[in-house]
Coordinates of C-alpha atoms in Angstrom, one line a residue:
M1 CA 2.1 -11.8 12.6
K2 CA 1.2 -10.3 9.0
Y3 CA 0.7 -6.9 8.4
L4 CA -0.5 -4.8 5.5
L5 CA 0.6 -1.8 5.1
L6 CA -1.4 0.7 3.0
V7 CA 0.4 3.6 1.4
H8 CA -1.7 6.7 0.6
H9 CA -0.8 10.2 -0.8
N10 CA -2.3 12.6 -3.0
E11 CA -1.6 11.5 -6.6
E12 CA -1.8 15.2 -7.7
A13 CA 1.1 16.3 -5.1
F14 CA 3.1 13.3 -5.8
G15 CA 3.0 14.2 -9.8
R16 CA 4.0 17.8 -9.2
M17 CA 7.2 16.5 -7.7
S18 CA 10.3 16.1 -10.0
E19 CA 11.0 12.9 -11.6
E20 CA 14.3 12.9 -9.6
T21 CA 12.6 13.0 -6.1
R22 CA 10.0 10.1 -7.2
K23 CA 12.5 7.9 -8.2
A24 CA 14.7 8.4 -5.1
M25 CA 11.6 7.8 -3.2
L26 CA 11.2 4.4 -5.3
A27 CA 14.7 3.6 -4.6
E28 CA 14.0 4.0 -1.1
S29 CA 11.3 1.8 -0.9
V30 CA 13.1 -1.2 -2.9
R31 CA 16.0 -0.8 -0.3
L32 CA 13.6 -1.0 2.3
C33 CA 12.2 -4.3 0.8
H34 CA 15.5 -5.7 0.6
Q35 CA 16.2 -4.6 4.8
L36 CA 13.0 -6.5 5.5
H37 CA 13.6 -9.7 2.9
D38 CA 17.1 -9.9 4.8
K39 CA 15.2 -10.0 8.3
G40 CA 12.8 -12.5 6.8
Q41 CA 10.0 -9.8 7.2
Y42 CA 9.3 -9.0 3.5
I43 CA 6.2 -10.8 1.9
H44 CA 5.2 -8.5 -1.0
A45 CA 5.3 -4.7 -1.7
S46 CA 4.2 -3.1 -5.1
P47 CA 3.1 0.5 -6.0
L48 CA -0.4 0.8 -7.7
Q49 CA -1.2 2.4 -11.0
P50 CA -2.9 5.5 -10.8
V51 CA -6.5 5.8 -9.3
A52 CA -8.0 6.8 -12.8
T53 CA -7.1 3.2 -13.9
A54 CA -9.2 1.6 -11.1
T55 CA -12.6 0.0 -11.6
V56 CA -15.1 -0.4 -8.8
I57 CA -17.3 -3.3 -8.9
Q58 CA -20.5 -3.4 -6.8
V59 CA -23.3 -6.2 -6.3
R60 CA -26.6 -4.9 -4.9
D61 CA -29.7 -7.2 -5.0
G62 CA -28.0 -9.5 -7.4
K63 CA -27.6 -6.7 -9.9
R64 CA -23.7 -5.6 -10.7
S65 CA -22.4 -2.1 -10.9
V66 CA -19.1 -1.5 -12.6
T67 CA -17.8 2.1 -12.3
D68 CA -14.4 3.5 -13.8
G69 CA -12.4 5.6 -11.3
P70 CA -12.5 5.9 -7.6
F71 CA -15.5 5.0 -6.1
I72 CA -15.5 8.2 -3.7
E73 CA -13.7 11.4 -4.1
T74 CA -10.8 11.6 -1.4
R75 CA -7.9 13.9 -0.9
E76 CA -5.4 11.1 -1.0
Q77 CA -5.5 7.6 -2.7
L78 CA -4.1 4.4 -2.0
A79 CA -0.9 4.2 -3.8
G80 CA 0.6 1.0 -2.8
Y81 CA 1.4 -1.7 -0.4
F82 CA 3.7 -3.7 1.7
L83 CA 2.8 -6.8 3.2
I84 CA 5.0 -7.7 6.0
D85 CA 5.7 -10.3 8.8
A86 CA 6.4 -8.5 12.2
A87 CA 6.6 -9.4 15.6
N88 CA 3.6 -7.2 16.8
S89 CA 1.8 -4.1 15.9
D90 CA 4.8 -1.9 17.3
E91 CA 7.4 -3.3 14.7
A92 CA 4.8 -2.9 12.0
I93 CA 4.3 0.9 13.1
D94 CA 8.2 1.2 13.1
I95 CA 8.5 -0.1 9.4
A96 CA 5.4 1.9 8.2
G97 CA 7.3 4.9 9.5
R98 CA 10.2 4.2 7.2
I99 CA 8.1 3.9 4.2
P100 CA 8.7 7.2 2.0
G101 CA 4.9 7.8 1.1
A102 CA 4.7 8.3 4.8
R103 CA 6.2 11.7 4.5
I104 CA 4.2 12.7 2.2
G105 CA 0.7 10.9 2.8
A106 CA -0.2 8.2 5.4
V107 CA 0.6 4.8 6.0
E108 CA -2.3 2.6 7.2
V109 CA -1.1 -0.6 9.4
R110 CA -3.8 -3.3 9.3
P111 CA -2.9 -6.6 10.8
I112 CA -4.1 -9.7 8.5
R113 CA -6.6 -12.2 9.5
E114 CA -5.4 -15.6 9.1
I115 CA -7.9 -18.0 7.8
T116 CA -7.5 -21.6 6.8
G117 CA -8.7 -23.2 3.6
L118 CA -7.0 -20.7 1.2
P119 CA -4.8 -22.2 -1.8
G120 CA -1.4 -22.7 -1.0
E121 CA -1.8 -23.4 2.8

């Protein structure tokens, strides 16, 4: 089953970490991706640009609204994701616990709903 592991952390706190610490966390994430790939569990992963680069689109009553930046103010922002294939939720939770971002924020584990008719299927 596929799972999306959403990595949330506080951008300000992350920005205050030393460059060496941030690079070490990225290297650890890359190693984890290679480990998952070797087991056939890696699908995709990527950090996201800062929340200030986000654009939020809403459509209400047929009218589109475009807002720069995050839609809601939160302490933690979505920082990146891992898309994996795991046997079950326990295995996905175990993998989420190995993501460096879990040490400074939280990793949300969400099963992917499989639907038919999408491109490439």
